[in-house]
């Protein structure tokens, strides 16, 4: 269509060859669309915008917006964090969680799996159900701990195989281990083990840990989250629980080089996450 118009215009202005040549250079055909060759970026600033930019910028009312992730967040002491959480405690008895990142190291000194059981000075969770496989004096001492303990010997093995016993932890004396060597597939991670302290001759000391003990485990990047207190606890009880938790985690450290604790934060469900000055806590 554009070409036909050019042909008609060229016949009308055939005497003015310069005009026709300029007209042909101005338009060209691209598929079915006619495009102008003289279209370009508009580089000239309109006068009304120039007048605005010439004004003093401080006289123009504007909002200064800053992104929070560009700012350095403040560090709080334990007392400041506890006071803040008690102010946010809407329902009573909110859980206070520790969010901790540690350096697992690399190479030969790498920590394979950071996990274990901790007994806090002020327990958070209720008593655990513990199965004690022992005989003689060790069994008699275990029965003194109350009804949360299932104590027995070979007569309990059949119930374990059938899966009729419910318990959170299984303890055993060292001399009783040969009787349950066929149970790893049934007990799985509850199988008594000397490395975890569940297979020991000091059943009394083990029960003191596992009755109110709480399991913790870090992920592959060294981050772990664990409930260490409730907002109804006294400030000193909360501090003691946090310090014992950090000391227990620090026992997994394999090398003295570098900073083991990367960061420490405290969280409650109804409040903010507060970053803690970890050097002030561990010093």
C-alpha positions as protocol buffer text, in pm:
chain_id: "A"
residue {
  index: 1
  type: UNK
  ca { x: 0 y: 0 z: 0 }
}
residue {
  index: 2
  type: UNK
  ca { x: 283 y: 234 z: 91 }
}
residue {
  index: 3
  type: UNK
  ca { x: 467 y: 146 z: -232 }
}
residue {
  index: 4
  type: UNK
  ca { x: 163 y: 222 z: -445 }
}
residue {
  index: 5
  type: UNK
  ca { x: 130 y: 561 z: -275 }
}
residue {
  index: 6
  type: UNK
  ca { x: 494 y: 631 z: -349 }
}
residue {
  index: 7
  type: UNK
  ca { x: 437 y: 543 z: -715 }
}
residue {
  index: 8
  type: UNK
  ca { x: 137 y: 775 z: -736 }
}
residue {
  index: 9
  type: UNK
  ca { x: 330 y: 1055 z: -566 }
}
residue {
  index: 10
  type: UNK
  ca { x: 623 y: 1005 z: -800 }
}
residue {
  index: 11
  type: UNK
  ca { x: 397 y: 1046 z: -1102 }
}
residue {
  index: 12
  type: UNK
  ca { x: 244 y: 1361 z: -959 }
}
residue {
  index: 13
  type: UNK
  ca { x: 581 y: 1513 z: -871 }
}
residue {
  index: 14
  type: UNK
  ca { x: 778 y: 1363 z: -1161 }
}
residue {
  index: 15
  type: UNK
  ca { x: 924 y: 1700 z: -1245 }
}
residue {
  index: 16
  type: UNK
  ca { x: 1061 y: 1747 z: -895 }
}
residue {
  index: 17
  type: UNK
  ca { x: 1302 y: 1449 z: -883 }
}
residue {
  index: 18
  type: UNK
  ca { x: 1474 y: 1575 z: -566 }
}
residue {
  index: 19
  type: UNK
  ca { x: 1147 y: 1574 z: -371 }
}
residue {
  index: 20
  type: UNK
  ca { x: 1062 y: 1221 z: -488 }
}
residue {
  index: 21
  type: UNK
  ca { x: 1409 y: 1094 z: -396 }
}
residue {
  index: 22
  type: UNK
  ca { x: 1382 y: 1240 z: -45 }
}
residue {
  index: 23
  type: UNK
  ca { x: 1038 y: 1087 z: -11 }
}
residue {
  index: 24
  type: UNK
  ca { x: 1167 y: 741 z: -104 }
}
residue {
  index: 25
  type: UNK
  ca { x: 1451 y: 772 z: 146 }
}
residue {
  index: 26
  type: UNK
  ca { x: 1207 y: 870 z: 418 }
}
residue {
  index: 27
  type: UNK
  ca { x: 1003 y: 546 z: 399 }
}
residue {
  index: 28
  type: UNK
  ca { x: 1098 y: 182 z: 346 }
}
residue {
  index: 29
  type: UNK
  ca { x: 894 y: -135 z: 339 }
}
residue {
  index: 30
  type: UNK
  ca { x: 953 y: -401 z: 613 }
}
residue {
  index: 31
  type: UNK
  ca { x: 714 y: -695 z: 566 }
}
residue {
  index: 32
  type: UNK
  ca { x: 368 y: -543 z: 576 }
}
residue {
  index: 33
  type: UNK
  ca { x: 465 y: -247 z: 797 }
}
residue {
  index: 34
  type: UNK
  ca { x: 594 y: 88 z: 682 }
}
residue {
  index: 35
  type: UNK
  ca { x: 864 y: 225 z: 911 }
}
residue {
  index: 36
  type: UNK
  ca { x: 1009 y: 573 z: 918 }
}
residue {
  index: 37
  type: UNK
  ca { x: 1388 y: 599 z: 902 }
}
residue {
  index: 38
  type: UNK
  ca { x: 1389 y: 933 z: 1076 }
}
residue {
  index: 39
  type: UNK
  ca { x: 1233 y: 808 z: 1403 }
}
residue {
  index: 40
  type: UNK
  ca { x: 1477 y: 835 z: 1690 }
}
residue {
  index: 41
  type: UNK
  ca { x: 1503 y: 886 z: 2064 }
}
residue {
  index: 42
  type: UNK
  ca { x: 1352 y: 1202 z: 2201 }
}
residue {
  index: 43
  type: UNK
  ca { x: 1655 y: 1362 z: 2366 }
}
residue {
  index: 44
  type: UNK
  ca { x: 1530 y: 1710 z: 2429 }
}
residue {
  index: 45
  type: UNK
  ca { x: 1391 y: 1768 z: 2780 }
}
residue {
  index: 46
  type: UNK
  ca { x: 1061 y: 1960 z: 2785 }
}
residue {
  index: 47
  type: UNK
  ca { x: 1077 y: 2305 z: 2932 }
}
residue {
  index: 48
  type: UNK
  ca { x: 826 y: 2234 z: 3209 }
}
residue {
  index: 49
  type: UNK
  ca { x: 1046 y: 1952 z: 3342 }
}
residue {
  index: 50
  type: UNK
  ca { x: 1356 y: 2170 z: 3330 }
}
residue {
  index: 51
  type: UNK
  ca { x: 1182 y: 2423 z: 3552 }
}
residue {
  index: 52
  type: UNK
  ca { x: 1106 y: 2154 z: 3812 }
}
residue {
  index: 53
  type: UNK
  ca { x: 1462 y: 2025 z: 3826 }
}
residue {
  index: 54
  type: UNK
  ca { x: 1599 y: 2374 z: 3873 }
}
residue {
  index: 55
  type: UNK
  ca { x: 1409 y: 2411 z: 4201 }
}
residue {
  index: 56
  type: UNK
  ca { x: 1584 y: 2344 z: 4530 }
}
residue {
  index: 57
  type: UNK
  ca { x: 1531 y: 1972 z: 4594 }
}
residue {
  index: 58
  type: UNK
  ca { x: 1521 y: 2020 z: 4970 }
}
residue {
  index: 59
  type: UNK
  ca { x: 1210 y: 2234 z: 4936 }
}
residue {
  index: 60
  type: UNK
  ca { x: 1018 y: 1951 z: 4770 }
}
residue {
  index: 61
  type: UNK
  ca { x: 825 y: 1734 z: 5013 }
}
residue {
  index: 62
  type: UNK
  ca { x: 926 y: 1371 z: 4966 }
}
residue {
  index: 63
  type: UNK
  ca { x: 953 y: 1039 z: 5151 }
}
residue {
  index: 64
  type: UNK
  ca { x: 1293 y: 892 z: 5231 }
}
residue {
  index: 65
  type: UNK
  ca { x: 1255 y: 514 z: 5206 }
}
residue {
  index: 66
  type: UNK
  ca { x: 1526 y: 280 z: 5329 }
}
residue {
  index: 67
  type: UNK
  ca { x: 1519 y: -99 z: 5289 }
}
residue {
  index: 68
  type: UNK
  ca { x: 1568 y: -284 z: 5615 }
}
residue {
  index: 69
  type: UNK
  ca { x: 1797 y: -547 z: 5461 }
}
residue {
  index: 70
  type: UNK
  ca { x: 2043 y: -268 z: 5375 }
}
residue {
  index: 71
  type: UNK
  ca { x: 2069 y: -166 z: 5741 }
}
residue {
  index: 72
  type: UNK
  ca { x: 2285 y: -313 z: 6017 }
}
residue {
  index: 73
  type: UNK
  ca { x: 2043 y: -460 z: 6270 }
}
residue {
  index: 74
  type: UNK
  ca { x: 2110 y: -387 z: 6638 }
}
residue {
  index: 75
  type: UNK
  ca { x: 2245 y: -648 z: 6879 }
}
residue {
  index: 76
  type: UNK
  ca { x: 2062 y: -702 z: 7207 }
}
residue {
  index: 77
  type: UNK
  ca { x: 2175 y: -829 z: 7543 }
}
residue {
  index: 78
  type: UNK
  ca { x: 1996 y: -1126 z: 7698 }
}
residue {
  index: 79
  type: UNK
  ca { x: 1824 y: -902 z: 7951 }
}
residue {
  index: 80
  type: UNK
  ca { x: 1695 y: -666 z: 7680 }
}
residue {
  index: 81
  type: UNK
  ca { x: 1563 y: -960 z: 7477 }
}
residue {
  index: 82
  type: UNK
  ca { x: 1392 y: -1114 z: 7781 }
}
residue {
  index: 83
  type: UNK
  ca { x: 1224 y: -784 z: 7870 }
}
residue {
  index: 84
  type: UNK
  ca { x: 1103 y: -746 z: 7511 }
}
residue {
  index: 85
  type: UNK
  ca { x: 962 y: -1099 z: 7497 }
}
residue {
  index: 86
  type: UNK
  ca { x: 778 y: -1056 z: 7826 }
}
residue {
  index: 87
  type: UNK
  ca { x: 617 y: -742 z: 7684 }
}
residue {
  index: 88
  type: UNK
  ca { x: 503 y: -939 z: 7375 }
}
residue {
  index: 89
  type: UNK
  ca { x: 373 y: -1230 z: 7586 }
}
residue {
  index: 90
  type: UNK
  ca { x: 2 y: -1215 z: 7497 }
}
residue {
  index: 91
  type: UNK
  ca { x: -115 y: -1563 z: 7593 }
}
residue {
  index: 92
  type: UNK
  ca { x: 128 y: -1664 z: 7868 }
}
residue {
  index: 93
  type: UNK
  ca { x: 385 y: -1939 z: 7848 }
}
residue {
  index: 94
  type: UNK
  ca { x: 515 y: -1860 z: 7499 }
}
residue {
  index: 95
  type: UNK
  ca { x: 812 y: -2067 z: 7386 }
}
residue {
  index: 96
  type: UNK
  ca { x: 1147 y: -1892 z: 7353 }
}
residue {
  index: 97
  type: UNK
  ca { x: 1350 y: -2050 z: 7075 }
}
residue {
  index: 98
  type: UNK
  ca { x: 1721 y: -2019 z: 7008 }
}
residue {
  index: 99
  type: UNK
  ca { x: 1822 y: -1986 z: 6642 }
}
residue {
  index: 100
  type: UNK
  ca { x: 2192 y: -2065 z: 6624 }
}
residue {
  index: 101
  type: UNK
  ca { x: 2440 y: -2111 z: 6341 }
}
residue {
  index: 102
  type: UNK
  ca { x: 2774 y: -2279 z: 6404 }
}
residue {
  index: 103
  type: UNK
  ca { x: 3080 y: -2342 z: 6190 }
}
residue {
  index: 104
  type: UNK
  ca { x: 3092 y: -2713 z: 6103 }
}
residue {
  index: 105
  type: UNK
  ca { x: 3441 y: -2670 z: 5952 }
}
residue {
  index: 106
  type: UNK
  ca { x: 3560 y: -2850 z: 5640 }
}
residue {
  index: 107
  type: UNK
  ca { x: 3805 y: -3123 z: 5551 }
}
residue {
  index: 108
  type: UNK
  ca { x: 3943 y: -3351 z: 5821 }
}
residue {
  index: 109
  type: UNK
  ca { x: 3809 y: -3138 z: 6107 }
}
residue {
  index: 110
  type: UNK
  ca { x: 3453 y: -3126 z: 5973 }
}
residue {
  index: 111
  type: UNK
  ca { x: 3176 y: -3208 z: 6220 }
}
residue {
  index: 112
  type: UNK
  ca { x: 2975 y: -3487 z: 6060 }
}
residue {
  index: 113
  type: UNK
  ca { x: 2643 y: -3461 z: 6243 }
}
residue {
  index: 114
  type: UNK
  ca { x: 2590 y: -3216 z: 6526 }
}
residue {
  index: 115
  type: UNK
  ca { x: 2324 y: -3372 z: 6748 }
}
residue {
  index: 116
  type: UNK
  ca { x: 2274 y: -3490 z: 7101 }
}
residue {
  index: 117
  type: UNK
  ca { x: 2059 y: -3467 z: 7412 }
}
residue {
  index: 118
  type: UNK
  ca { x: 2068 y: -3182 z: 7660 }
}
residue {
  index: 119
  type: UNK
  ca { x: 1925 y: -3148 z: 8008 }
}
residue {
  index: 120
  type: UNK
  ca { x: 1844 y: -2785 z: 8082 }
}
residue {
  index: 121
  type: UNK
  ca { x: 1859 y: -2653 z: 8441 }
}
residue {
  index: 122
  type: UNK
  ca { x: 1493 y: -2553 z: 8412 }
}
residue {
  index: 123
  type: UNK
  ca { x: 1322 y: -2820 z: 8196 }
}
residue {
  index: 124
  type: UNK
  ca { x: 1087 y: -2696 z: 7926 }
}
residue {
  index: 125
  type: UNK
  ca { x: 924 y: -3020 z: 7812 }
}
residue {
  index: 126
  type: UNK
  ca { x: 751 y: -3273 z: 8039 }
}
residue {
  index: 127
  type: UNK
  ca { x: 923 y: -3590 z: 8157 }
}
residue {
  index: 128
  type: UNK
  ca { x: 1018 y: -3843 z: 7891 }
}
residue {
  index: 129
  type: UNK
  ca { x: 916 y: -4208 z: 7895 }
}
residue {
  index: 130
  type: UNK
  ca { x: 1236 y: -4412 z: 7944 }
}
residue {
  index: 131
  type: UNK
  ca { x: 1287 y: -4786 z: 7903 }
}
residue {
  index: 132
  type: UNK
  ca { x: 1567 y: -4931 z: 8115 }
}
residue {
  index: 133
  type: UNK
  ca { x: 1700 y: -5276 z: 8029 }
}
residue {
  index: 134
  type: UNK
  ca { x: 1892 y: -5388 z: 8333 }
}
residue {
  index: 135
  type: UNK
  ca { x: 1901 y: -5647 z: 8607 }
}
residue {
  index: 136
  type: UNK
  ca { x: 2004 y: -5659 z: 8971 }
}
residue {
  index: 137
  type: UNK
  ca { x: 2113 y: -5344 z: 9152 }
}
residue {
  index: 138
  type: UNK
  ca { x: 2098 y: -5122 z: 8841 }
}
residue {
  index: 139
  type: UNK
  ca { x: 1733 y: -5217 z: 8786 }
}
residue {
  index: 140
  type: UNK
  ca { x: 1651 y: -5150 z: 9153 }
}
residue {
  index: 141
  type: UNK
  ca { x: 1807 y: -4801 z: 9135 }
}
residue {
  index: 142
  type: UNK
  ca { x: 1615 y: -4722 z: 8816 }
}
residue {
  index: 143
  type: UNK
  ca { x: 1279 y: -4808 z: 8976 }
}
residue {
  index: 144
  type: UNK
  ca { x: 1335 y: -4533 z: 9234 }
}
residue {
  index: 145
  type: UNK
  ca { x: 1281 y: -4266 z: 8966 }
}
residue {
  index: 146
  type: UNK
  ca { x: 904 y: -4322 z: 8949 }
}
residue {
  index: 147
  type: UNK
  ca { x: 633 y: -4428 z: 8709 }
}
residue {
  index: 148
  type: UNK
  ca { x: 790 y: -4271 z: 8399 }
}
residue {
  index: 149
  type: UNK
  ca { x: 1045 y: -4553 z: 8398 }
}
residue {
  index: 150
  type: UNK
  ca { x: 989 y: -4896 z: 8245 }
}
residue {
  index: 151
  type: UNK
  ca { x: 1240 y: -5131 z: 8404 }
}
residue {
  index: 152
  type: UNK
  ca { x: 1298 y: -5492 z: 8311 }
}
residue {
  index: 153
  type: UNK
  ca { x: 1526 y: -5755 z: 8167 }
}
residue {
  index: 154
  type: UNK
  ca { x: 1486 y: -6039 z: 7921 }
}
residue {
  index: 155
  type: UNK
  ca { x: 1110 y: -6056 z: 7988 }
}
residue {
  index: 156
  type: UNK
  ca { x: 1067 y: -5724 z: 7801 }
}
residue {
  index: 157
  type: UNK
  ca { x: 1246 y: -5833 z: 7483 }
}
residue {
  index: 158
  type: UNK
  ca { x: 939 y: -6003 z: 7336 }
}
residue {
  index: 159
  type: UNK
  ca { x: 727 y: -5691 z: 7394 }
}
residue {
  index: 160
  type: UNK
  ca { x: 992 y: -5481 z: 7220 }
}
residue {
  index: 161
  type: UNK
  ca { x: 990 y: -5716 z: 6921 }
}
residue {
  index: 162
  type: UNK
  ca { x: 610 y: -5697 z: 6901 }
}
residue {
  index: 163
  type: UNK
  ca { x: 614 y: -5317 z: 6933 }
}
residue {
  index: 164
  type: UNK
  ca { x: 375 y: -5303 z: 7230 }
}
residue {
  index: 165
  type: UNK
  ca { x: 601 y: -5086 z: 7449 }
}
residue {
  index: 166
  type: UNK
  ca { x: 590 y: -4707 z: 7406 }
}
residue {
  index: 167
  type: UNK
  ca { x: 893 y: -4508 z: 7518 }
}
residue {
  index: 168
  type: UNK
  ca { x: 1104 y: -4209 z: 7414 }
}
residue {
  index: 169
  type: UNK
  ca { x: 1449 y: -4338 z: 7512 }
}
residue {
  index: 170
  type: UNK
  ca { x: 1599 y: -4680 z: 7576 }
}
residue {
  index: 171
  type: UNK
  ca { x: 1883 y: -4730 z: 7825 }
}
residue {
  index: 172
  type: UNK
  ca { x: 2079 y: -5046 z: 7889 }
}
residue {
  index: 173
  type: UNK
  ca { x: 2364 y: -5164 z: 8106 }
}
residue {
  index: 174
  type: UNK
  ca { x: 2675 y: -5283 z: 7924 }
}
residue {
  index: 175
  type: UNK
  ca { x: 2637 y: -5644 z: 8038 }
}
residue {
  index: 176
  type: UNK
  ca { x: 2281 y: -5655 z: 7900 }
}
residue {
  index: 177
  type: UNK
  ca { x: 2374 y: -5544 z: 7546 }
}
residue {
  index: 178
  type: UNK
  ca { x: 2436 y: -5898 z: 7411 }
}
residue {
  index: 179
  type: UNK
  ca { x: 2070 y: -5981 z: 7484 }
}
residue {
  index: 180
  type: UNK
  ca { x: 1944 y: -5709 z: 7246 }
}
residue {
  index: 181
  type: UNK
  ca { x: 2206 y: -5727 z: 6969 }
}
residue {
  index: 182
  type: UNK
  ca { x: 1932 y: -5844 z: 6727 }
}
residue {
  index: 183
  type: UNK
  ca { x: 1710 y: -5536 z: 6788 }
}
residue {
  index: 184
  type: UNK
  ca { x: 1874 y: -5250 z: 6591 }
}
residue {
  index: 185
  type: UNK
  ca { x: 1619 y: -5279 z: 6307 }
}
residue {
  index: 186
  type: UNK
  ca { x: 1335 y: -5252 z: 6557 }
}
residue {
  index: 187
  type: UNK
  ca { x: 1474 y: -4989 z: 6794 }
}
residue {
  index: 188
  type: UNK
  ca { x: 1645 y: -4791 z: 6513 }
}
residue {
  index: 189
  type: UNK
  ca { x: 1777 y: -4462 z: 6659 }
}
residue {
  index: 190
  type: UNK
  ca { x: 1663 y: -4568 z: 7008 }
}
residue {
  index: 191
  type: UNK
  ca { x: 1909 y: -4857 z: 7014 }
}
residue {
  index: 192
  type: UNK
  ca { x: 2137 y: -4820 z: 7322 }
}
residue {
  index: 193
  type: UNK
  ca { x: 2477 y: -4689 z: 7225 }
}
residue {
  index: 194
  type: UNK
  ca { x: 2783 y: -4600 z: 7430 }
}
residue {
  index: 195
  type: UNK
  ca { x: 2859 y: -4297 z: 7213 }
}
residue {
  index: 196
  type: UNK
  ca { x: 2520 y: -4142 z: 7288 }
}
residue {
  index: 197
  type: UNK
  ca { x: 2536 y: -4240 z: 7653 }
}
residue {
  index: 198
  type: UNK
  ca { x: 2235 y: -4473 z: 7637 }
}
residue {
  index: 199
  type: UNK
  ca { x: 2449 y: -4782 z: 7704 }
}
residue {
  index: 200
  type: UNK
  ca { x: 2621 y: -4734 z: 8038 }
}
residue {
  index: 201
  type: UNK
  ca { x: 2670 y: -4891 z: 8378 }
}
residue {
  index: 202
  type: UNK
  ca { x: 2581 y: -4561 z: 8550 }
}
residue {
  index: 203
  type: UNK
  ca { x: 2206 y: -4587 z: 8493 }
}
residue {
  index: 204
  type: UNK
  ca { x: 2126 y: -4328 z: 8760 }
}
residue {
  index: 205
  type: UNK
  ca { x: 2330 y: -4055 z: 8588 }
}
residue {
  index: 206
  type: UNK
  ca { x: 2185 y: -4148 z: 8248 }
}
residue {
  index: 207
  type: UNK
  ca { x: 1829 y: -4129 z: 8382 }
}
residue {
  index: 208
  type: UNK
  ca { x: 1890 y: -3781 z: 8521 }
}
residue {
  index: 209
  type: UNK
  ca { x: 1973 y: -3670 z: 8168 }
}
residue {
  index: 210
  type: UNK
  ca { x: 1718 y: -3861 z: 7963 }
}
residue {
  index: 211
  type: UNK
  ca { x: 1415 y: -3814 z: 8190 }
}
residue {
  index: 212
  type: UNK
  ca { x: 1416 y: -3442 z: 8118 }
}
residue {
  index: 213
  type: UNK
  ca { x: 1655 y: -3454 z: 7825 }
}
residue {
  index: 214
  type: UNK
  ca { x: 1573 y: -3286 z: 7495 }
}
residue {
  index: 215
  type: UNK
  ca { x: 1714 y: -3383 z: 7158 }
}
residue {
  index: 216
  type: UNK
  ca { x: 1881 y: -3125 z: 6934 }
}
residue {
  index: 217
  type: UNK
  ca { x: 2022 y: -3157 z: 6583 }
}
residue {
  index: 218
  type: UNK
  ca { x: 2174 y: -2913 z: 6333 }
}
residue {
  index: 219
  type: UNK
  ca { x: 2115 y: -2920 z: 5959 }
}
residue {
  index: 220
  type: UNK
  ca { x: 2391 y: -2956 z: 5700 }
}
residue {
  index: 221
  type: UNK
  ca { x: 2465 y: -2583 z: 5707 }
}
residue {
  index: 222
  type: UNK
  ca { x: 2511 y: -2576 z: 6085 }
}
residue {
  index: 223
  type: UNK
  ca { x: 2180 y: -2411 z: 6175 }
}
residue {
  index: 224
  type: UNK
  ca { x: 1974 y: -2542 z: 6464 }
}
residue {
  index: 225
  type: UNK
  ca { x: 1661 y: -2419 z: 6637 }
}
residue {
  index: 226
  type: UNK
  ca { x: 1570 y: -2532 z: 6986 }
}
residue {
  index: 227
  type: UNK
  ca { x: 1322 y: -2427 z: 7255 }
}
residue {
  index: 228
  type: UNK
  ca { x: 1520 y: -2324 z: 7563 }
}
residue {
  index: 229
  type: UNK
  ca { x: 1264 y: -2154 z: 7787 }
}
residue {
  index: 230
  type: UNK
  ca { x: 913 y: -2018 z: 7834 }
}
residue {
  index: 231
  type: UNK
  ca { x: 819 y: -1655 z: 7887 }
}
residue {
  index: 232
  type: UNK
  ca { x: 680 y: -1750 z: 8230 }
}
residue {
  index: 233
  type: UNK
  ca { x: 1029 y: -1845 z: 8349 }
}
residue {
  index: 234
  type: UNK
  ca { x: 1226 y: -1604 z: 8565 }
}
residue {
  index: 235
  type: UNK
  ca { x: 1492 y: -1400 z: 8380 }
}
residue {
  index: 236
  type: UNK
  ca { x: 1776 y: -1582 z: 8557 }
}
residue {
  index: 237
  type: UNK
  ca { x: 1627 y: -1921 z: 8465 }
}
residue {
  index: 238
  type: UNK
  ca { x: 1607 y: -1818 z: 8099 }
}
residue {
  index: 239
  type: UNK
  ca { x: 1968 y: -1696 z: 8102 }
}
residue {
  index: 240
  type: UNK
  ca { x: 2093 y: -2015 z: 8268 }
}
residue {
  index: 241
  type: UNK
  ca { x: 1914 y: -2235 z: 8012 }
}
residue {
  index: 242
  type: UNK
  ca { x: 2060 y: -2039 z: 7720 }
}
residue {
  index: 243
  type: UNK
  ca { x: 2414 y: -2049 z: 7861 }
}
residue {
  index: 244
  type: UNK
  ca { x: 2394 y: -2424 z: 7929 }
}
residue {
  index: 245
  type: UNK
  ca { x: 2262 y: -2481 z: 7576 }
}
residue {
  index: 246
  type: UNK
  ca { x: 2549 y: -2282 z: 7420 }
}
residue {
  index: 247
  type: UNK
  ca { x: 2805 y: -2462 z: 7637 }
}
residue {
  index: 248
  type: UNK
  ca { x: 2665 y: -2799 z: 7528 }
}
residue {
  index: 249
  type: UNK
  ca { x: 2678 y: -2705 z: 7159 }
}
residue {
  index: 250
  type: UNK
  ca { x: 3032 y: -2570 z: 7200 }
}
residue {
  index: 251
  type: UNK
  ca { x: 3143 y: -2913 z: 7326 }
}
residue {
  index: 252
  type: UNK
  ca { x: 3112 y: -3034 z: 6963 }
}
residue {
  index: 253
  type: UNK
  ca { x: 3384 y: -2792 z: 6852 }
}
residue {
  index: 254
  type: UNK
  ca { x: 3680 y: -2978 z: 6701 }
}
residue {
  index: 255
  type: UNK
  ca { x: 3927 y: -2697 z: 6639 }
}
residue {
  index: 256
  type: UNK
  ca { x: 4022 y: -2375 z: 6815 }
}
residue {
  index: 257
  type: UNK
  ca { x: 4063 y: -2179 z: 6491 }
}
residue {
  index: 258
  type: UNK
  ca { x: 3797 y: -1935 z: 6377 }
}
residue {
  index: 259
  type: UNK
  ca { x: 3465 y: -1837 z: 6528 }
}
residue {
  index: 260
  type: UNK
  ca { x: 3254 y: -2141 z: 6614 }
}
residue {
  index: 261
  type: UNK
  ca { x: 2931 y: -1946 z: 6674 }
}
residue {
  index: 262
  type: UNK
  ca { x: 2829 y: -1753 z: 6362 }
}
residue {
  index: 263
  type: UNK
  ca { x: 2515 y: -1584 z: 6495 }
}
residue {
  index: 264
  type: UNK
  ca { x: 2259 y: -1620 z: 6774 }
}
residue {
  index: 265
  type: UNK
  ca { x: 1896 y: -1505 z: 6770 }
}
residue {
  index: 266
  type: UNK
  ca { x: 1601 y: -1547 z: 7004 }
}
residue {
  index: 267
  type: UNK
  ca { x: 1246 y: -1589 z: 6874 }
}
residue {
  index: 268
  type: UNK
  ca { x: 895 y: -1615 z: 7016 }
}
residue {
  index: 269
  type: UNK
  ca { x: 582 y: -1688 z: 6806 }
}
residue {
  index: 270
  type: UNK
  ca { x: 408 y: -1358 z: 6890 }
}
residue {
  index: 271
  type: UNK
  ca { x: 712 y: -1131 z: 6880 }
}
residue {
  index: 272
  type: UNK
  ca { x: 1011 y: -1028 z: 6672 }
}
residue {
  index: 273
  type: UNK
  ca { x: 1338 y: -1208 z: 6612 }
}
residue {
  index: 274
  type: UNK
  ca { x: 1613 y: -1044 z: 6814 }
}
residue {
  index: 275
  type: UNK
  ca { x: 1982 y: -1081 z: 6731 }
}
residue {
  index: 276
  type: UNK
  ca { x: 2191 y: -1137 z: 7042 }
}
residue {
  index: 277
  type: UNK
  ca { x: 2544 y: -1018 z: 7112 }
}
residue {
  index: 278
  type: UNK
  ca { x: 2688 y: -1367 z: 7140 }
}
residue {
  index: 279
  type: UNK
  ca { x: 3030 y: -1253 z: 7264 }
}
residue {
  index: 280
  type: UNK
  ca { x: 2867 y: -1096 z: 7569 }
}
residue {
  index: 281
  type: UNK
  ca { x: 2689 y: -1425 z: 7644 }
}
residue {
  index: 282
  type: UNK
  ca { x: 2983 y: -1662 z: 7598 }
}
residue {
  index: 283
  type: UNK
  ca { x: 3249 y: -1443 z: 7761 }
}
